[in-house]
PDB file of C-alpha atoms in Angstrom:
ATOM      1  CA  UNK A  17     135.674 128.634  89.152  1.00 67.00           C
ATOM      2  CA  UNK A  18     134.228 127.389  92.096  1.00 71.00           C
ATOM      3  CA  UNK A  19     130.331 127.990  92.568  1.00 73.00           C
ATOM      4  CA  UNK A  20     130.011 125.481  95.125  1.00 77.00           C
ATOM      5  CA  UNK A  21     127.907 127.569  97.511  1.00 74.00           C
ATOM      6  CA  UNK A  22     127.921 127.411 101.259  1.00 88.00           C
ATOM      7  CA  UNK A  23     126.836 125.245 102.864  1.00 89.00           C
ATOM      8  CA  UNK A  24     124.080 127.819 104.947  1.00 89.00           C
ATOM      9  CA  UNK A  25     122.395 127.615 101.782  1.00 92.00           C
ATOM     10  CA  UNK A  26     122.467 124.698 100.522  1.00 90.00           C
ATOM     11  CA  UNK A  27     120.513 124.122 104.555  1.00 91.00           C
ATOM     12  CA  UNK A  28     118.480 126.615 103.801  1.00 92.00           C
ATOM     13  CA  UNK A  29     117.680 125.423 100.125  1.00 92.00           C
ATOM     14  CA  UNK A  30     117.066 121.315 102.042  1.00 92.00           C
ATOM     15  CA  UNK A  31     114.800 123.136 105.161  1.00 93.00           C
ATOM     16  CA  UNK A  32     112.574 125.370 102.852  1.00 93.00           C
ATOM     17  CA  UNK A  33     112.198 121.882 100.617  1.00 93.00           C
ATOM     18  CA  UNK A  34     111.995 120.212 103.734  1.00 93.00           C
ATOM     19  CA  UNK A  35     109.188 123.006 104.903  1.00 94.00           C
ATOM     20  CA  UNK A  36     106.418 122.545 101.518  1.00 94.00           C
ATOM     21  CA  UNK A  37     106.971 118.378 101.331  1.00 94.00           C
ATOM     22  CA  UNK A  38     104.848 118.611 104.529  1.00 94.00           C
ATOM     23  CA  UNK A  39     102.957 121.254 104.499  1.00 94.00           C
ATOM     24  CA  UNK A  40     101.949 119.827 101.436  1.00 93.00           C
ATOM     25  CA  UNK A  41     101.684 116.777 103.443  1.00 94.00           C
ATOM     26  CA  UNK A  42      99.609 118.051 106.173  1.00 94.00           C
ATOM     27  CA  UNK A  43      97.252 119.680 103.762  1.00 91.00           C
ATOM     28  CA  UNK A  44      96.641 116.481 101.875  1.00 90.00           C
ATOM     29  CA  UNK A  45      95.771 114.744 105.353  1.00 89.00           C
ATOM     30  CA  UNK A  46      94.251 116.845 106.591  1.00 89.00           C
ATOM     31  CA  UNK A  47      91.872 116.446 103.440  1.00 87.00           C
ATOM     32  CA  UNK A  48      91.856 112.694 103.883  1.00 86.00           C
ATOM     33  CA  UNK A  49      90.378 113.113 107.623  1.00 83.00           C
ATOM     34  CA  UNK A  50      87.621 115.683 106.644  1.00 82.00           C
ATOM     35  CA  UNK A  51      86.545 112.912 103.724  1.00 79.00           C
ATOM     36  CA  UNK A  52      86.154 109.897 105.786  1.00 66.00           C
ATOM     37  CA  UNK A  53      83.639 111.969 107.817  1.00 59.00           C
TER      38      UNK A  53
END
């Protein structure tokens, strides 16, 4: 049985994870900037 995913599906998953990390990092970064003031 071949359970390999199509490449575009893997890319979509990776991109989704990358976007999530960017959003979390961005929110965390903006909170840090606000608490410094």
